[in-house]
Amino acid sequence: MAGAPGVGPGAGGGGGAAAGLKTYFKTPEGRYKLQYEKAHSAVLHYSHGGKTVSQLTVAYLKEKPASQGSQPSTPSASSGMRSAAARLLGTGNGSKALSFGGGNGASRAVAGSSRVGGGLGTPTGLGGSQGGTNYDGKGTYIVFNAADTLFISDLNSQEKDPLKSIHFSNSNPLCHAFDPEAKEGHDLIIGMGSGDVYSMSLRQQLQDPGRKPVAALHYNKGDKDVSPNGSRCTSVAWVPEREGIFVVSHSDGNLYVYDKNKDGNTDCTFPAVKDQSQFMVAHAKSSKSNPVARWHICQGSINAISFSPDGAYLATVGRDGYLRVFDFSKEQLIFGGRSYYGALLCCTWSSDGKYLLTGGEDDLVQVWGMDDRKIVAWGEGHNSWVSGVAFDSYWSPPSSDGNGENVYRFGSVGQDTQLLLWDLALDEIVVPLRHPSSASPTFSSGSPSTHWDNACPPTGVLQPSPRMRDVPKLSPLVAHRVHADPLSGMVFTSESILTICREGLIKIWVRPEQSENNQQSNSSEFALGPASKDRAITSSNKASSSSFKKLPPVLVT
Amino acid sequence: MVMGASGSKLEKALGDQFPEGERYFGLENFGNTCYCNSVLQALYFCIPFREQLLEYYANNKTPGDVEENLLTCLADLFMQISQAKKKTGVIAPKRFVQRVKKQNELFRSYMHQDAHEFLNFLLNELVDILEKESSAAKDSPQSSSPEKAPNGPVQPLANGVKKEPPVTLVHKNFQGILTNETRCLRCETVTARDETFLDLSVDIEQNSSITSCLKNFCSTETLNAEDKFFCDKCCSLQEAQKRMKIKKAPHILVIHLKRFKYIEQLGRYKKLSYRVVFPMELKLSNTSDDVDTEYSLFAVVVHVGSGPNHGHYVSLVKSHNHWLFFDDENVEMVEEQTLQTFFGSSHEYSGNTDHGYILFYEGLGGKS
């Protein structure tokens, strides 16, 4: 097996935190340079002893619309109602934090209503009083968690410390997601160790000088079936193209669908899960209930979830080592497959929705094909568990290759403190031949007894884990030790790669083009929207990087 | 002496889920005998080994004529636990500890001992006893307890000169076979030598995983410069490549993390607190089978402390889908996620000193 090509080998014998770490790494496109670091000072003194794992969310705030409450499309009656409710819930009582402890939704609604009569001028007044703040306009922000605090930093600022700290007293924030498509009200959701979820407005948090969450809404699953000590949130996600709907996964194998415009503290009961390994969807009986549905996905923890860019499909990875891909609207399993061994820890989609990446406890990165509904390749290169995977939708292969349509760039980070970059050239992947008469071993992992072969598996089947020799192998283009601590996530942005370690230190690696152009593009940062905009940016990247010759990826079969 | 006071909390924690016929007993510490207690708990919850040992002991035990040895003391202790009237409690392994100290002067002092050395000593001692008893049974055909035929074919060793030892229950559970391959880079001749093992000792690196440590264990090493290989075919010293392969995977895979490293400058051993993650499931490729062997983690012996000569050992054990924490006399239930706190430290001067030291994986019946 080919070993991972190393750039800047790690310092021997551990120890010396920053001694062996380089501030750049090379790719065929040029050098990625360490531009900024973001962290809260207290975090780096290991005050919380690694009880929580820091996660990273990039949030793009668009320019505030000139006319308050204007909407791009003509709202229907119900949509108007929901928008009005969202406005009240989102902006009411902005000067002080809402109570967290109570489930007193009715009282809150009354309070909200009471502002209707005397509050016609409230939005304008609030806007006027806050006009002088620095963070009312557009910008790109980094949201990350450490211990009992959520931090917000400015991506483009040289300041290392965060702009904002939000302290949670009753539980630790574990995961978070930002909705760039949110038209009204709350756009940031935070999943807690207690199993609760909070939603809030990112803009409002930035405008408020305090350390407590501002105008946050509280959601709890209210499920009596859950074990008494609760079940921690593992992943949260907004549903693309479904305004106001978000999904929360838990360590007990359950996933809940919430509507941000409904009261989050209703008591709703779902039927007991009799078979922990059986997939089951239950809907709330009352139309007022929130969550509106519970999906029981698997036995053991759901470790991460990810929606396809169009919101049609939901991918989950779990403690049992399975990737599962569901049709979200139909609530059906499309396909799934198992890791080589161990749990899967992370998953993501390509921006065209054709491929998925997963990573986990076998130190491998798995590439899955959505059309064929099966494994495409395994990436070998990490020396520990893979904790984050991402496609680089801003990268395109150099035009001189002629393979432009079928080459993807993706990255992975692991607990080995390494960032790996990979090129996925689909035309060059050789699927190994299998002898049709070979005996099929009996699978004891509880999955259906299906023989893994080159044929396209039927819909709704979970594939067992393949043998090591049967899957094509990828080798990384770049392997770079970027942190002293094990890594927990990574994000590609138009100008940089962001990496975060479990302790909460974030590093921003600026792309080669930006560093060569004296970072003039920073001043022209703008909100990124649908895929078509991504395509435009990709085209410009292609033009600027045409002078580089791409090295062919190393394939080991 | 069986003390039943402590442990009622554990029964309440488990409630209806307390497994039928199972016993959870702490072991008393007689002064730095935690290296012994933690290994004993791990072996006790190696169900195939426990069952085969108790069965062998029941079949071969004749009152009065069998001399006491480490095997009888271990079997007595296991029987004491498994046949206790109460479900939880504390047992004093006095007889077993005395037997250990009597047979090995290394363990006679009251100093802190290495759990891996004890495990190796215990398993090899059991092998010696079982082989002697097997030979004695063969030499006297009138014996009332006939020797059972070993299950399955006996693995022939590469060199046929050595006498073939009988397959004991220790070998059935713990033994695997490694192949040392050396390839001369001039004439491309491959020389292979087989080697049996009861556990694998692997070097560790900071921020790595058991998977990568095992890969390094089997990685290719080049012999060149002053370390050339004498090739029989070339009749001279040549450059060569040497590698280790797993020829036969054991049913119980025991992995020893080499956390104690000798530092020449200091003249003593130092503990490596490296963070080495280990998964709940594992797979090993082996050369003789077409399929990979799949394993499930069932026990971890944890070293607590900053150095090899002072510290403490505890063990975590999986029993019927829940995890138990054994700290000498104390037994409590823990979440599976707790095992991640024993991976080690990313920083050399972290306050965390609890590190996984010996991992026990059981092979799953089917192979994927």
Short mmCIF file of N, CA, C and O in Angstrom, two decimals, chain A residues 13-15 46 232 319 338 340-342 361-363 383-385 415-417 441-442 444 465 467-469 484-486 502, chain B residues 206-209 211-212 274-275 277-283 285 289-290 292 294 336-337 340 343 346-348 366-368:
data_model
loop_
_atom_site.label_atom_id
_atom_site.label_comp_id
_atom_site.label_asym_id
_atom_site.label_seq_id
_atom_site.Cartn_x
_atom_site.Cartn_y
_atom_site.Cartn_z
N GLY A 13 8.15 12.43 18.65
CA GLY A 13 8.01 12.39 20.08
C GLY A 13 6.98 13.34 20.66
O GLY A 13 6.94 13.55 21.85
N GLY A 14 6.13 13.88 19.84
CA GLY A 14 5.09 14.74 20.37
C GLY A 14 5.67 15.96 21.05
O GLY A 14 6.65 16.53 20.60
N GLY A 15 5.08 16.36 22.14
CA GLY A 15 5.58 17.52 22.87
C GLY A 15 5.42 18.79 22.07
O GLY A 15 4.44 18.97 21.39
N TYR A 46 -6.70 24.87 28.20
CA TYR A 46 -7.30 23.57 28.48
C TYR A 46 -8.17 23.62 29.72
O TYR A 46 -8.18 22.71 30.52
N ARG A 232 -27.87 13.43 23.95
CA ARG A 232 -27.25 14.66 23.48
C ARG A 232 -27.43 14.85 21.99
O ARG A 232 -27.57 13.89 21.23
N ARG A 319 -23.04 5.23 14.74
CA ARG A 319 -22.16 4.41 15.55
C ARG A 319 -22.03 3.01 14.98
O ARG A 319 -21.03 2.33 15.20
N ARG A 338 -21.73 0.23 4.62
CA ARG A 338 -21.00 0.18 5.87
C ARG A 338 -19.54 0.55 5.66
O ARG A 338 -18.98 0.35 4.58
N TYR A 340 -15.46 0.08 6.52
CA TYR A 340 -14.66 -1.14 6.60
C TYR A 340 -14.83 -1.74 7.99
O TYR A 340 -15.08 -2.94 8.14
N TYR A 341 -14.68 -0.91 9.01
CA TYR A 341 -15.07 -1.30 10.37
C TYR A 341 -15.21 -0.03 11.20
O TYR A 341 -14.75 1.03 10.81
N GLY A 342 -15.84 -0.17 12.34
CA GLY A 342 -15.95 0.95 13.26
C GLY A 342 -17.04 1.93 12.86
O GLY A 342 -17.69 1.81 11.83
N GLU A 361 -13.84 5.61 11.95
CA GLU A 361 -12.88 4.99 12.86
C GLU A 361 -11.96 3.97 12.20
O GLU A 361 -11.11 3.40 12.88
N ASP A 362 -12.13 3.74 10.90
CA ASP A 362 -11.18 2.87 10.21
C ASP A 362 -10.07 3.68 9.54
O ASP A 362 -9.30 3.12 8.76
N ASP A 363 -9.99 4.97 9.83
CA ASP A 363 -8.98 5.88 9.29
C ASP A 363 -9.15 6.12 7.79
O ASP A 363 -8.27 6.71 7.17
N ASN A 383 -3.77 8.77 9.74
CA ASN A 383 -3.19 7.88 10.75
C ASN A 383 -4.06 7.79 11.99
O ASN A 383 -3.62 7.29 13.01
N SER A 384 -5.25 8.32 11.91
CA SER A 384 -6.18 8.23 13.02
C SER A 384 -7.58 8.44 12.46
O SER A 384 -7.78 8.49 11.26
N TRP A 385 -8.56 8.57 13.37
CA TRP A 385 -9.95 8.67 12.93
C TRP A 385 -10.18 9.93 12.10
O TRP A 385 -9.63 10.99 12.38
N GLN A 415 -8.13 12.99 13.50
CA GLN A 415 -7.57 13.12 14.83
C GLN A 415 -6.06 12.92 14.83
O GLN A 415 -5.43 13.00 15.87
N ASP A 416 -5.48 12.68 13.64
CA ASP A 416 -4.03 12.64 13.53
C ASP A 416 -3.44 14.04 13.34
O ASP A 416 -2.26 14.17 13.05
N THR A 417 -4.25 15.06 13.48
CA THR A 417 -3.90 16.49 13.33
C THR A 417 -3.57 16.85 11.88
O THR A 417 -2.99 17.91 11.64
N PRO A 441 -19.93 -14.91 1.52
CA PRO A 441 -19.86 -15.18 2.96
C PRO A 441 -21.13 -14.72 3.66
O PRO A 441 -21.86 -13.86 3.20
N THR A 442 -21.39 -15.32 4.79
CA THR A 442 -22.56 -14.96 5.58
C THR A 442 -22.23 -13.76 6.43
O THR A 442 -21.25 -13.75 7.17
N SER A 444 -22.79 -11.32 9.47
CA SER A 444 -23.40 -11.39 10.80
C SER A 444 -23.59 -10.02 11.41
O SER A 444 -23.86 -9.90 12.58
N SER A 465 -20.10 -4.27 4.64
CA SER A 465 -18.81 -3.65 4.40
C SER A 465 -18.01 -4.51 3.43
O SER A 465 -17.95 -5.72 3.56
N ARG A 467 -14.60 -5.95 1.31
CA ARG A 467 -13.27 -6.37 1.71
C ARG A 467 -12.26 -5.34 1.26
O ARG A 467 -12.47 -4.62 0.29
N MET A 468 -11.15 -5.31 1.96
CA MET A 468 -10.14 -4.29 1.70
C MET A 468 -9.67 -4.33 0.25
O MET A 468 -9.46 -3.30 -0.39
N ARG A 469 -9.55 -5.52 -0.31
CA ARG A 469 -8.98 -5.60 -1.65
C ARG A 469 -9.98 -5.29 -2.74
O ARG A 469 -9.61 -5.18 -3.91
N ALA A 484 -1.74 21.21 16.50
CA ALA A 484 -1.12 20.39 17.53
C ALA A 484 -2.12 19.43 18.16
O ALA A 484 -1.74 18.40 18.70
N ASP A 485 -3.40 19.78 18.08
CA ASP A 485 -4.45 18.95 18.67
C ASP A 485 -5.19 18.21 17.57
O ASP A 485 -5.20 18.64 16.43
N PRO A 486 -5.83 17.11 17.92
CA PRO A 486 -6.65 16.42 16.93
C PRO A 486 -7.70 17.36 16.34
O PRO A 486 -8.27 18.19 17.04
N ARG A 502 -10.13 20.01 18.10
CA ARG A 502 -11.13 19.69 19.10
C ARG A 502 -11.14 20.68 20.25
O ARG A 502 -12.15 20.83 20.93
N GLN B 206 2.23 9.73 18.65
CA GLN B 206 1.28 10.73 19.12
C GLN B 206 0.17 10.95 18.10
O GLN B 206 0.42 10.99 16.90
N ASN B 207 -1.06 11.08 18.59
CA ASN B 207 -2.22 11.36 17.75
C ASN B 207 -2.37 10.37 16.61
O ASN B 207 -2.50 10.74 15.45
N SER B 208 -2.34 9.10 16.96
CA SER B 208 -2.51 8.05 15.96
C SER B 208 -3.66 7.15 16.38
O SER B 208 -4.40 7.45 17.31
N SER B 209 -3.82 6.06 15.67
CA SER B 209 -4.87 5.10 15.98
C SER B 209 -4.28 3.71 16.03
O SER B 209 -3.18 3.47 15.51
N THR B 211 -5.26 1.38 14.32
CA THR B 211 -5.15 0.95 12.93
C THR B 211 -3.79 1.31 12.35
O THR B 211 -3.14 0.48 11.72
N SER B 212 -3.35 2.54 12.57
CA SER B 212 -2.06 2.94 12.00
C SER B 212 -0.91 2.28 12.75
O SER B 212 0.13 1.98 12.15
N TYR B 274 0.87 9.33 24.86
CA TYR B 274 0.34 9.64 23.54
C TYR B 274 -1.14 9.30 23.42
O TYR B 274 -1.62 8.33 24.00
N ARG B 275 -1.81 10.10 22.60
CA ARG B 275 -3.22 9.85 22.32
C ARG B 275 -3.31 8.85 21.16
O ARG B 275 -2.99 9.17 20.02
N VAL B 277 -6.14 6.42 19.56
CA VAL B 277 -7.55 6.06 19.60
C VAL B 277 -7.71 4.60 19.20
O VAL B 277 -6.96 4.08 18.36
N PHE B 278 -8.68 3.95 19.83
CA PHE B 278 -8.95 2.56 19.47
C PHE B 278 -10.46 2.41 19.26
O PHE B 278 -11.26 2.85 20.07
N PRO B 279 -10.86 1.78 18.15
CA PRO B 279 -12.29 1.65 17.85
C PRO B 279 -12.91 0.46 18.57
O PRO B 279 -12.22 -0.43 19.06
N MET B 280 -14.25 0.46 18.60
CA MET B 280 -14.97 -0.65 19.20
C MET B 280 -14.91 -1.89 18.32
O MET B 280 -15.08 -3.01 18.81
N GLU B 281 -14.73 -1.69 17.01
CA GLU B 281 -14.56 -2.81 16.09
C GLU B 281 -13.25 -2.64 15.35
O GLU B 281 -12.76 -1.53 15.18
N LEU B 282 -12.70 -3.76 14.89
CA LEU B 282 -11.41 -3.75 14.24
C LEU B 282 -11.39 -4.88 13.23
O LEU B 282 -12.13 -5.85 13.37
N LYS B 283 -10.56 -4.74 12.22
CA LYS B 283 -10.39 -5.83 11.26
C LYS B 283 -8.92 -6.07 11.01
O LYS B 283 -8.12 -5.13 10.97
N SER B 285 -6.35 -8.11 8.29
CA SER B 285 -6.15 -8.95 7.11
C SER B 285 -5.10 -9.99 7.45
O SER B 285 -4.13 -9.68 8.13
N ASP B 289 -6.10 -16.50 4.95
CA ASP B 289 -7.53 -16.48 4.68
C ASP B 289 -7.83 -15.49 3.57
O ASP B 289 -7.13 -14.50 3.40
N ASP B 290 -8.92 -15.75 2.88
CA ASP B 290 -9.33 -14.82 1.84
C ASP B 290 -10.12 -13.66 2.41
O ASP B 290 -10.34 -12.66 1.75
N ASP B 292 -11.21 -10.95 5.78
CA ASP B 292 -10.64 -10.24 6.90
C ASP B 292 -11.35 -10.66 8.18
O ASP B 292 -12.56 -10.82 8.20
N GLU B 294 -12.91 -10.01 11.70
CA GLU B 294 -13.54 -8.87 12.36
C GLU B 294 -13.53 -9.08 13.87
O GLU B 294 -13.78 -10.19 14.35
N GLU B 336 -20.34 3.84 27.15
CA GLU B 336 -19.32 3.47 26.17
C GLU B 336 -18.44 4.66 25.81
O GLU B 336 -17.25 4.52 25.56
N GLN B 337 -19.04 5.84 25.81
CA GLN B 337 -18.27 7.03 25.44
C GLN B 337 -17.14 7.30 26.42
O GLN B 337 -16.17 7.99 26.08
N GLN B 340 -13.38 6.83 25.57
CA GLN B 340 -12.58 7.80 24.83
C GLN B 340 -11.69 8.63 25.75
O GLN B 340 -10.71 9.22 25.30
N PHE B 343 -7.99 7.37 25.79
CA PHE B 343 -7.18 7.33 24.58
C PHE B 343 -5.77 7.86 24.84
O PHE B 343 -4.80 7.41 24.25
N SER B 346 -3.16 14.62 23.98
CA SER B 346 -2.51 15.26 22.85
C SER B 346 -1.31 16.09 23.28
O SER B 346 -0.48 16.46 22.46
N HIS B 347 -1.24 16.40 24.56
CA HIS B 347 -0.15 17.23 25.05
C HIS B 347 0.61 16.47 26.11
O HIS B 347 0.03 15.76 26.93
N GLU B 348 1.92 16.69 26.10
CA GLU B 348 2.77 15.90 26.97
C GLU B 348 2.53 16.23 28.44
O GLU B 348 2.64 15.38 29.31
N GLY B 366 -18.58 -14.88 12.29
CA GLY B 366 -18.51 -14.82 10.85
C GLY B 366 -17.38 -13.92 10.40
O GLY B 366 -16.87 -13.11 11.16
N LYS B 367 -17.00 -14.07 9.16
CA LYS B 367 -15.96 -13.20 8.62
C LYS B 367 -16.54 -12.47 7.43
O LYS B 367 -17.24 -13.05 6.61
N SER B 368 -16.24 -11.19 7.34
CA SER B 368 -16.85 -10.38 6.28
C SER B 368 -16.07 -10.52 4.99
O SER B 368 -14.87 -10.67 4.99
#
